[in-house]
Amino acid sequence: MNEIKKPRKPLAFYYLIVLGVLFVLNFLLVPYMTQRRIQQVDYGTFMTMTEEKSIGQVEVQENQILFTDRDGKQIYKTGKMEDLGLVERLHASGAEFTGEIVEEMSPFMSILLSWVLPMVLFIMLGQFLAKKLMDKAGGGQNSMMFGMGKSNAKVYVKSSEGIRFSDVAGEDEAKENLAEIVDYLHNPGKYKEIGASMPKGILLVGPPGTGKTMLAKAVAGEANVPFFSMSGSEFVEMFVGMGASKVRDLFKQAKEKAPCIVFIDEIDAIGKKRDGQISGNDEREQTLNQLLTEMDGFEGNTGVIILAATNRPDSLDPALTRPGRFDRRVPVELPDLKGREEILRVHAKKIKIADNVDFNKIARMASGASGAELANIVNEAALRAVRDGRNYATQSDMEESIEVVIAGYQKKNAILTTKEKMIVAYHEIGHALVAAKQTNSAPVQKITIIPRTSGALGYTMQVEEGNHYLMSKEEIENKIATLTGGRAAEEVIFGTITTGASNDIEQATRLARAMITRYGMSRDFDMVALETVNNQYLGGDSSLACSAQTQTQVDQQVVATVKKQHEKAMQILLENRGKLDELAQFLYERETITGEEFMDILNN
Ligand code: ADP
């Protein structure tokens, strides 16, 4: 896409022009125009002209002599010489001595040039500047103050390198949904004939980095229509009324350019629920009201389609999401295994990469990654290849870059004591062993005890074999057991515990709590929701919705659930004590071991 921008020059530029014009007028033009042309001649010519009595006026200055011919039309200039009888000779030749040869100009012209002309120029420049500023401010009634009421939407038009649907990997449902819009923009007649009207607004919702912006651009690219892009936060100004004016301007522009697409990113910045508090945000609410009015104001078939993106759909004002405004909601979810593989392939096309890279494996390793993270992983791999002096990226670059994106870079100079390193080795093997011994746990991909910049001293990477849409109660329990496996190993081997398990504890607690409060997996509470999730796409923080008494019970059950799994993990490790020692020793020596090496030792 090419962004079309009017070249906008800073105000200083215009000031400079004014200064330049004044300079030229004052110092060059006026003196030039007020002077008759002066011709330089040698002293000989002067003497000859004196003898021939062809000098009209003469002015003897300190170091030069100015003189005119008999008609006074031409002025001559010559240097001054030691010439004793000069004055007499001049007098004899009939020349008229004067002191103002240059100042010969009609008073009218002089006033015109030194007063009227600069003023006229000034007024013209002033008009020009005012027009520029008005243009910037949106013109007409819309301009409130200079430059403030205008939408400043970026306008894109399609170009040969515009984003197409094929650039957006995965997200097939979303693409299918949007393809209809493209079709409508291409031949609206088909839809009008049957009386169908297109949705006015389409809301793209999903977690950050899943390609919402990209999809909107792809719609414009495919439909080959102008694309106005603006972020919700750009509407909100310091002064009440500015945002509303910007909305008006945006829609005015869009209607002029129809058919076209208007894209409002992060619409939650203006579309938040109006909460009726006295100290509400007036500016935001006015902007929202204006948006609502504008969306009502045009018919469904004018060819203006509004796309908006947000990752907080639950916070939007109901008036905005009702049918007739944003009546279609297109979820853009985190990619599944197939989607991740496709995204990796799309981005891998942009870099030089070995032919034998197993994208499926990488996609399985990067479970839960968004499109933006996958793009980042591919780029990290390319950077790593350059760092190693190769001109293409390999499988190991990709694998390492996943770890970089998940856990940060390897720490170069973190020095663990032998004891600490041993503890970390046992801790990680504890996780892996508990995971492997529970049949339902995903197999281990890789275990490493190289410290990372994220603070992790080591980690066990598990790989999902396929897509999981459901998790059974047993699977969650096993996961909790796996999380407690690290600490359990420390207890079994060293009889003491360390701070290394804080992250495991957090995750285990969250899972156990969700089992009880959200998934209805506890017998006592049956299918009662005790918690509501607030920000589904942004981390999913939840708030309790139950009495204090129930909370106490929930806490007790969470503790009991984790405790049970912790004991199970201890049990597994005690039963496999020999393998635990063997594997930990192996990991201690190698620092990084693969899933296969792990399974080999376990099964021998
Ligand atoms: P969002 O608007 O959902 O936060 P973007 O559309 O801005 O996300 O995506 C950010 C970047 O992530 C894109 O520029 C692109 O490189 C990459 N990306 C995200 N999703 C996809 C996808 N489905 N296919 C290809 N690239 C993607």
XYZ file of C-alpha atoms and ligand atoms in Angstrom:
631
model
C 0.000 0.000 0.000
C 1.159 3.436 -0.682
C 0.330 6.069 1.765
C -0.710 9.225 -0.024
C 0.299 12.241 1.942
C 0.140 15.849 1.006
C 3.656 17.129 1.514
C 3.314 19.314 4.538
C 5.914 21.957 5.188
C 6.625 23.403 8.592
C 5.465 26.951 9.329
C 9.094 28.043 9.578
C 9.368 27.340 5.890
C 6.826 30.047 5.079
C 8.467 32.502 7.443
C 11.719 31.909 5.638
C 10.075 32.682 2.316
C 8.697 35.949 3.678
C 12.109 36.887 4.991
C 13.724 36.012 1.696
C 11.272 38.136 -0.304
C 11.784 41.094 2.009
C 15.527 40.745 1.709
C 15.413 40.675 -2.057
C 13.093 43.698 -2.143
C 15.022 45.801 0.286
C 18.566 45.191 -0.575
C 18.560 44.247 -4.201
C 15.433 45.132 -6.089
C 14.637 48.587 -4.750
C 18.168 49.970 -5.126
C 18.410 48.300 -8.499
C 15.172 49.780 -9.767
C 15.820 53.230 -8.348
C 19.160 53.430 -10.068
C 19.662 54.141 -13.685
C 22.230 51.871 -15.213
C 25.721 53.131 -14.515
C 28.429 52.439 -17.034
C 32.024 52.154 -15.956
C 34.478 53.975 -18.228
C 38.187 54.768 -18.027
C 39.588 58.132 -17.132
C 40.642 58.748 -20.715
C 37.038 58.595 -21.896
C 36.093 61.061 -19.173
C 38.837 63.464 -20.289
C 37.840 63.115 -23.937
C 34.188 63.754 -23.120
C 35.197 66.819 -21.122
C 37.177 68.142 -24.059
C 34.316 67.419 -26.427
C 31.965 69.238 -24.047
C 29.611 66.290 -24.018
C 29.165 66.071 -20.223
C 25.826 67.086 -18.740
C 26.093 66.757 -14.989
C 29.085 65.782 -12.918
C 29.579 64.758 -9.320
C 33.097 64.476 -7.942
C 33.078 62.088 -5.028
C 35.868 61.111 -2.699
C 37.291 58.350 -4.838
C 35.155 58.278 -7.963
C 33.539 60.623 -10.435
C 29.972 60.201 -11.648
C 28.860 62.017 -14.762
C 26.092 61.962 -17.353
C 26.000 62.684 -21.045
C 24.384 65.837 -22.425
C 20.846 64.342 -22.451
C 21.270 63.013 -18.951
C 20.119 59.522 -20.052
C 23.276 57.570 -19.327
C 25.310 57.705 -16.165
C 29.040 57.005 -16.295
C 31.430 56.275 -13.546
C 35.197 56.481 -13.438
C 37.933 56.345 -10.831
C 39.383 59.556 -9.435
C 42.863 60.622 -10.578
C 45.318 63.280 -9.487
C 44.162 65.900 -11.964
C 44.890 69.482 -11.002
C 42.969 71.467 -13.577
C 39.968 69.200 -13.566
C 37.439 71.542 -12.027
C 38.374 74.364 -14.367
C 38.242 72.190 -17.422
C 34.850 70.822 -16.395
C 33.543 74.269 -15.782
C 34.852 75.358 -19.139
C 33.144 72.429 -20.831
C 29.806 73.647 -19.468
C 29.183 70.686 -17.182
C 26.795 71.205 -14.329
C 28.189 70.346 -10.901
C 25.668 68.449 -8.816
C 25.484 66.171 -5.757
C 22.662 63.839 -6.612
C 23.130 62.075 -9.833
C 21.820 58.737 -8.587
C 18.688 59.908 -6.843
C 16.915 60.457 -10.080
C 13.564 58.886 -10.019
C 10.024 60.059 -10.072
C 8.591 60.397 -6.542
C 5.590 58.329 -7.624
C 7.729 55.376 -8.646
C 9.756 55.648 -5.522
C 6.666 55.482 -3.290
C 5.314 52.641 -5.366
C 8.427 50.599 -5.047
C 9.366 51.239 -1.461
C 5.889 51.228 0.090
C 3.115 49.850 -2.052
C 4.870 46.868 -3.567
C 6.068 45.344 -0.260
C 2.599 45.863 1.206
C 0.900 44.148 -1.697
C 3.345 41.278 -1.458
C 2.773 41.034 2.266
C -0.981 40.859 1.887
C -0.685 38.220 -0.802
C 1.565 36.094 1.373
C -0.759 36.524 4.329
C -3.704 35.358 2.245
C -1.727 32.391 1.009
C -0.676 31.370 4.522
C -4.177 31.744 5.909
C -5.507 29.546 3.145
C -2.879 26.925 3.877
C -3.800 26.875 7.532
C -7.506 26.715 6.763
C -6.867 23.795 4.461
C -4.975 22.082 7.205
C -7.824 22.688 9.585
C -10.326 20.981 7.341
C -11.862 24.058 5.842
C -15.327 25.490 6.164
C -17.307 25.126 9.353
C -15.385 22.093 10.387
C -12.269 23.954 11.241
C -12.455 24.989 14.822
C -9.008 26.311 15.385
C -6.010 25.936 13.218
C -5.454 22.297 12.416
C -7.548 20.865 15.187
C -10.796 19.670 13.700
C -9.356 17.598 10.926
C -9.285 13.845 10.993
C -5.706 13.425 9.731
C -6.696 9.953 8.578
C -4.021 8.294 6.539
C -5.271 7.465 3.106
C -3.933 4.471 1.347
C -4.682 3.379 -2.141
C -3.917 0.064 -3.612
C -0.579 -0.388 -5.243
C 1.198 -3.347 -6.701
C 2.739 -4.286 -3.358
C -0.511 -3.897 -1.413
C -1.319 -6.514 1.196
C -3.547 -9.292 -0.139
C -5.472 -12.050 1.562
C -2.725 -14.451 0.554
C -0.301 -12.524 2.782
C -2.469 -13.239 5.794
C -1.887 -16.858 6.692
C -4.388 -18.936 8.614
C -7.468 -17.034 9.818
C -9.547 -18.738 7.135
C -12.894 -17.973 8.762
C -12.087 -14.296 9.083
C -10.911 -14.136 5.493
C -14.037 -15.857 4.248
C -16.148 -13.378 6.151
C -14.293 -10.415 4.733
C -14.191 -11.785 1.205
C -17.910 -11.073 1.056
C -17.206 -7.393 1.673
C -14.677 -7.389 -1.136
C -17.206 -8.997 -3.431
C -19.767 -6.376 -2.461
C -17.387 -3.543 -3.219
C -16.653 -5.084 -6.602
C -20.236 -5.561 -7.696
C -22.748 -3.952 -5.381
C -25.484 -4.421 -7.986
C -25.722 -8.125 -7.215
C -26.581 -7.325 -3.624
C -28.872 -4.375 -4.336
C -30.908 -6.447 -6.757
C -32.057 -8.811 -4.092
C -32.443 -5.996 -1.580
C -29.616 -7.031 0.695
C -27.591 -4.316 2.323
C -24.067 -4.791 3.466
C -23.205 -4.478 7.107
C -22.084 -0.915 7.788
C -19.518 -1.854 10.316
C -17.419 -4.917 10.952
C -15.634 -5.410 14.214
C -12.453 -7.467 14.204
C -11.828 -8.799 17.686
C -8.960 -10.871 18.970
C -5.745 -10.888 20.960
C -2.929 -8.511 19.988
C -0.776 -9.475 17.030
C -3.178 -11.859 15.349
C -3.354 -9.857 12.138
C -6.421 -7.641 12.537
C -4.771 -4.593 11.023
C -3.328 -6.765 8.305
C -6.742 -8.205 7.460
C -8.260 -4.743 7.174
C -5.489 -3.663 4.823
C -5.916 -6.857 2.846
C -9.615 -6.082 2.337
C -8.674 -2.705 0.896
C -5.930 -4.298 -1.199
C -8.270 -6.898 -2.633
C -11.148 -4.507 -3.192
C -8.893 -1.933 -4.808
C -10.591 0.994 -3.090
C -9.234 3.859 -0.978
C -8.486 2.921 2.582
C -8.696 5.424 5.427
C -6.830 4.314 8.488
C -7.008 5.925 11.894
C -6.435 4.853 15.442
C -9.134 5.393 18.034
C -6.789 7.297 20.265
C -6.129 9.857 17.527
C -9.694 11.106 17.886
C -9.375 12.009 21.495
C -8.042 15.517 21.924
C -7.524 17.784 24.839
C -10.498 19.973 23.974
C -14.054 18.783 24.118
C -15.562 18.691 20.650
C -12.375 18.145 18.687
C -12.808 14.392 18.476
C -16.377 14.784 17.284
C -15.211 17.201 14.635
C -12.573 14.734 13.511
C -15.177 12.003 13.209
C -17.351 14.308 11.079
C -14.427 15.141 8.879
C -13.430 11.514 8.456
C -16.904 10.532 7.354
C -17.183 13.509 5.056
C -13.960 12.514 3.335
C -15.024 8.894 3.175
C -18.367 9.710 1.563
C -16.599 11.776 -1.059
C -14.311 8.869 -1.862
C -16.942 6.104 -1.739
C -16.683 3.223 -2.334
C -14.003 3.028 0.281
C -13.009 1.434 3.551
C -12.543 3.264 6.812
C -10.453 1.433 9.363
C -10.461 2.482 13.015
C -7.812 0.625 14.998
C -8.140 0.232 18.774
C -11.703 1.456 18.697
C -12.050 0.837 22.429
C -10.217 4.135 22.953
C -13.373 5.978 21.901
C -15.982 3.233 22.060
C -15.805 2.492 25.777
C -19.089 2.077 27.611
C -20.568 5.387 28.720
C -20.830 4.792 32.412
C -22.954 7.770 33.396
C -20.577 8.945 36.062
C -20.661 12.649 36.715
C -16.937 12.933 36.177
C -17.148 11.037 32.910
C -14.828 11.782 30.065
C -16.829 14.361 28.116
C -14.567 14.467 25.131
C -14.588 10.718 24.657
C -18.335 10.496 25.045
C -18.958 13.273 22.570
C -16.671 11.584 20.105
C -18.534 8.329 20.578
C -21.897 10.075 20.161
C -20.703 11.620 16.947
C -19.526 8.242 15.693
C -22.903 6.716 16.509
C -24.683 9.527 14.698
C -22.458 9.288 11.650
C -22.930 5.555 11.405
C -26.683 6.039 11.474
C -26.402 8.848 9.002
C -25.465 6.940 5.896
C -27.325 4.214 4.148
C -25.979 0.697 4.062
C -25.405 0.845 0.345
C -23.360 4.006 -0.021
C -20.222 1.953 -0.382
C -18.533 3.140 2.775
C -17.584 0.198 4.956
C -16.240 0.697 8.442
C -13.812 -1.843 9.794
C -12.714 -1.554 13.389
C -10.349 -3.586 15.507
C -10.159 -4.077 19.227
C -8.879 -6.545 21.745
C -11.389 -5.462 24.363
C -14.787 -6.113 22.792
C -16.416 -6.515 26.186
C -15.680 -2.913 27.068
C -17.437 -1.465 24.027
C -20.605 0.538 24.361
C -23.649 -1.585 23.532
C -24.962 1.180 21.292
C -21.909 0.787 19.115
C -22.204 -2.958 18.682
C -25.934 -3.096 17.994
C -27.114 -4.191 14.545
C -27.093 -1.267 12.150
C -23.742 -0.060 13.373
C -21.069 -2.646 13.986
C -23.380 -5.479 13.240
C -20.859 -8.061 12.327
C -18.178 -9.370 14.613
C -15.294 -11.284 13.132
C -13.156 -13.126 15.660
C -9.472 -13.200 14.812
C -8.159 -15.795 17.222
C -4.677 -17.048 18.005
C -3.637 -19.367 15.171
C -3.952 -23.125 15.572
C -1.200 -25.555 14.625
C -1.979 -25.385 10.903
C -2.304 -21.611 11.036
C 1.013 -21.261 12.848
C 2.727 -23.408 10.263
C 1.270 -21.295 7.442
C 2.263 -18.038 9.112
C 5.801 -19.344 9.567
C 5.929 -20.275 5.902
C 4.623 -16.891 4.774
C 7.245 -15.062 6.785
C 10.024 -17.531 5.959
C 9.578 -16.513 2.311
C 10.991 -13.139 3.229
C 14.279 -14.583 4.488
C 16.813 -17.028 3.107
C 16.239 -20.335 4.812
C 17.513 -23.906 4.467
C 15.260 -26.240 2.454
C 15.013 -28.891 5.139
C 13.430 -26.757 7.857
C 10.573 -28.606 9.528
C 7.943 -25.904 9.881
C 5.496 -28.286 11.458
C 7.884 -28.979 14.303
C 8.563 -25.294 14.840
C 4.828 -24.604 14.829
C 4.308 -27.320 17.434
C 7.058 -25.865 19.598
C 5.534 -22.393 19.393
C 2.141 -23.301 20.739
C 0.128 -20.294 21.799
C 2.215 -17.851 19.769
C 0.435 -15.081 17.861
C 1.130 -14.160 14.260
C 3.250 -11.229 15.330
C 5.321 -13.472 17.605
C 5.817 -15.985 14.808
C 6.954 -13.204 12.485
C 9.350 -12.184 15.214
C 10.642 -15.748 15.600
C 11.446 -15.966 11.881
C 13.221 -12.633 11.996
C 15.224 -13.645 15.092
C 16.328 -16.778 13.220
C 17.583 -14.667 10.323
C 19.405 -12.354 12.728
C 21.006 -15.324 14.419
C 22.191 -16.667 11.075
C 23.836 -13.337 10.305
C 25.451 -13.279 13.724
C 26.956 -16.701 13.007
C 28.231 -15.537 9.625
C 25.911 -17.723 7.553
C 23.803 -16.468 4.684
C 20.747 -18.588 5.350
C 18.824 -19.641 8.452
C 18.531 -23.241 9.591
C 16.266 -25.383 11.722
C 18.396 -24.799 14.784
C 18.197 -21.027 14.252
C 14.430 -21.291 14.280
C 14.398 -23.477 17.384
C 16.777 -21.233 19.230
C 14.805 -18.149 18.296
C 11.644 -19.668 19.763
C 13.520 -19.964 23.014
C 14.719 -16.395 22.652
C 11.173 -15.190 22.165
C 9.872 -17.309 25.051
C 12.678 -17.039 27.548
C 15.086 -14.404 26.345
C 18.709 -14.728 25.253
C 21.208 -17.081 26.825
C 23.023 -15.425 29.654
C 26.678 -15.376 28.805
C 28.190 -14.801 32.192
C 25.748 -16.163 34.724
C 27.836 -18.382 36.924
C 25.982 -20.956 38.939
C 27.739 -22.843 41.660
C 28.030 -26.595 41.212
C 25.373 -27.112 43.843
C 22.971 -24.670 42.216
C 23.504 -26.181 38.825
C 22.781 -29.611 40.272
C 19.583 -28.342 41.867
C 18.440 -26.784 38.592
C 19.198 -30.033 36.755
C 17.144 -32.078 39.208
C 14.382 -29.478 39.133
C 14.031 -29.609 35.367
C 14.297 -33.392 35.199
C 11.636 -33.504 37.906
C 9.220 -31.637 35.611
C 10.079 -33.780 32.627
C 9.922 -37.076 34.462
C 6.548 -36.357 36.028
C 5.261 -35.231 32.625
C 6.538 -38.336 30.879
C 5.262 -40.776 33.470
C 1.736 -39.460 33.273
C 0.422 -40.876 30.067
C -1.633 -37.883 29.125
C 1.132 -35.350 29.373
C 2.634 -33.992 26.204
C 6.099 -35.384 25.467
C 9.121 -33.378 26.377
C 10.838 -31.588 23.502
C 13.916 -30.213 25.121
C 15.391 -29.600 28.536
C 18.046 -27.030 29.207
C 19.787 -25.575 32.231
C 21.426 -22.643 30.477
C 20.280 -19.489 32.249
C 18.252 -17.040 30.182
C 17.920 -13.290 30.325
C 14.299 -13.638 31.402
C 15.589 -14.947 34.717
C 14.813 -18.612 34.083
C 17.683 -20.807 35.211
C 16.492 -23.629 33.037
C 13.337 -24.912 31.457
C 11.558 -27.878 30.064
C 9.909 -27.318 26.726
C 6.847 -29.390 26.077
C 5.334 -29.804 22.663
C 1.673 -30.295 21.897
C 1.173 -33.050 19.371
C -1.946 -31.598 17.778
C -4.609 -29.038 18.439
C -6.323 -29.102 21.761
C -9.680 -27.496 22.065
C -10.787 -29.245 25.221
C -8.909 -30.208 28.316
C -10.203 -32.920 30.604
C -10.072 -32.656 34.358
C -7.346 -35.313 34.431
C -5.245 -33.398 31.927
C -5.374 -30.256 34.018
C -4.501 -32.268 37.119
C -1.567 -33.832 35.326
C -0.412 -30.432 34.267
C -0.488 -29.240 37.855
C 1.456 -32.336 38.875
C 4.036 -31.610 36.175
C 4.372 -28.048 37.411
C 4.972 -29.240 40.958
C 7.456 -31.879 39.719
C 10.405 -29.489 39.856
C 9.968 -28.612 43.494
C 9.166 -32.254 44.298
C 12.511 -33.353 42.850
C 14.354 -30.847 45.036
C 12.579 -32.219 48.087
C 13.199 -35.848 47.197
C 16.896 -35.380 46.487
C 18.083 -32.549 48.675
C 15.497 -32.572 51.418
C 15.313 -28.811 51.166
C 13.549 -26.287 48.970
C 14.614 -23.211 46.997
C 13.089 -20.079 45.497
C 13.371 -21.537 42.005
C 9.774 -22.702 41.830
C 7.933 -19.393 42.068
C 6.769 -19.367 38.468
C 5.606 -22.998 38.693
C 3.655 -22.173 41.827
C 1.910 -19.271 40.156
C 0.861 -21.315 37.161
C -0.258 -24.307 39.217
C -2.363 -22.085 41.445
C -3.996 -20.365 38.507
C -4.912 -23.686 36.929
C -6.271 -25.098 40.181
C -8.320 -21.970 40.822
C -9.757 -21.976 37.316
C -10.764 -25.630 37.738
C -12.837 -24.715 40.746
C -14.188 -21.265 39.959
C -14.654 -21.393 36.206
C -14.700 -24.917 34.852
C -17.064 -26.383 37.442
C -14.652 -29.208 38.232
C -15.178 -29.283 41.945
C -17.888 -31.453 43.436
C -18.942 -28.958 46.098
C -19.692 -26.045 43.826
C -21.046 -27.990 40.898
C -21.628 -25.840 37.830
C -21.575 -22.465 39.478
C -19.411 -19.670 38.140
C -17.527 -18.108 41.002
C -15.352 -15.919 38.865
C -15.823 -13.795 35.772
C -13.126 -13.194 33.210
C -12.734 -9.558 32.293
C -10.247 -9.208 29.516
C -10.522 -12.306 27.477
C -7.926 -11.281 24.924
C -5.546 -9.405 27.168
C -4.313 -11.890 29.714
C -7.771 -12.718 31.022
C -7.697 -11.274 34.526
C -10.658 -12.400 36.536
C -12.670 -11.088 39.415
C -14.356 -13.185 42.083
C -18.112 -13.184 42.160
C -18.992 -14.920 45.375
C -19.388 -14.317 49.071
C -16.452 -14.092 51.440
C -17.455 -17.403 52.930
C -17.352 -19.150 49.578
C -14.021 -17.528 48.877
C -12.595 -19.196 51.941
C -13.849 -22.531 50.735
C -12.475 -21.921 47.255
C -9.083 -21.159 48.722
C -9.169 -24.337 50.744
C -10.020 -26.374 47.704
C -7.317 -24.758 45.617
C -4.778 -25.662 48.263
C -6.102 -29.207 48.485
C -5.983 -29.672 44.707
C -2.415 -28.496 44.374
C -1.343 -30.480 47.417
C -2.788 -33.673 45.994
C -0.929 -33.249 42.725
C 2.266 -32.309 44.527
C 2.060 -35.552 46.463
C 1.406 -37.466 43.279
C 4.505 -35.924 41.720
C 6.589 -36.853 44.788
C 5.302 -40.371 44.498
C 6.252 -40.640 40.836
C 9.751 -39.343 41.512
C 10.323 -41.630 44.465
C 9.286 -44.606 42.371
C 11.724 -43.576 39.648
C 14.544 -42.385 41.832
C 17.180 -44.241 39.807
C 16.097 -42.661 36.522
C 15.860 -39.280 38.183
C 19.521 -39.459 39.269
C 20.688 -40.781 35.950
C 18.854 -38.146 33.908
C 19.845 -35.272 36.173
C 23.490 -36.289 35.964
C 23.232 -36.466 32.183
C 21.603 -33.047 31.991
C 24.149 -31.600 34.401
C 26.952 -32.680 32.085
C 25.305 -31.793 28.781
C 23.359 -28.683 29.878
C 20.880 -29.208 27.047
C 19.252 -32.494 26.118
C 16.616 -33.311 23.556
C 13.358 -35.120 24.081
C 14.685 -38.217 22.332
C 17.784 -38.467 24.512
C 15.546 -38.101 27.505
C 13.199 -40.871 26.389
C 16.123 -43.168 25.494
C 17.521 -43.015 28.992
C 14.070 -43.286 30.524
C 13.149 -46.387 28.546
C 16.463 -48.253 28.906
P -3.144 -6.739 15.336
O -3.705 -5.591 14.580
O -4.077 -7.902 15.420
O -2.591 -6.407 16.684
P -1.278 -6.800 13.167
O -2.220 -6.999 12.045
O -0.763 -5.437 13.359
O -1.925 -7.312 14.526
O -0.097 -7.826 13.001
C 1.211 -7.537 13.375
C 2.184 -8.305 12.533
O 2.112 -9.693 12.802
C 1.910 -8.192 11.050
O 2.580 -7.111 10.514
C 2.420 -9.505 10.495
O 3.790 -9.427 10.202
C 2.252 -10.461 11.634
N 1.053 -11.295 11.496
C 0.033 -11.355 12.377
N -0.900 -12.231 11.977
C -0.491 -12.729 10.804
C -1.038 -13.685 9.882
N -2.204 -14.287 10.104
N -0.337 -13.958 8.777
C 0.844 -13.362 8.546
N 1.407 -12.459 9.365
C 0.766 -12.137 10.494
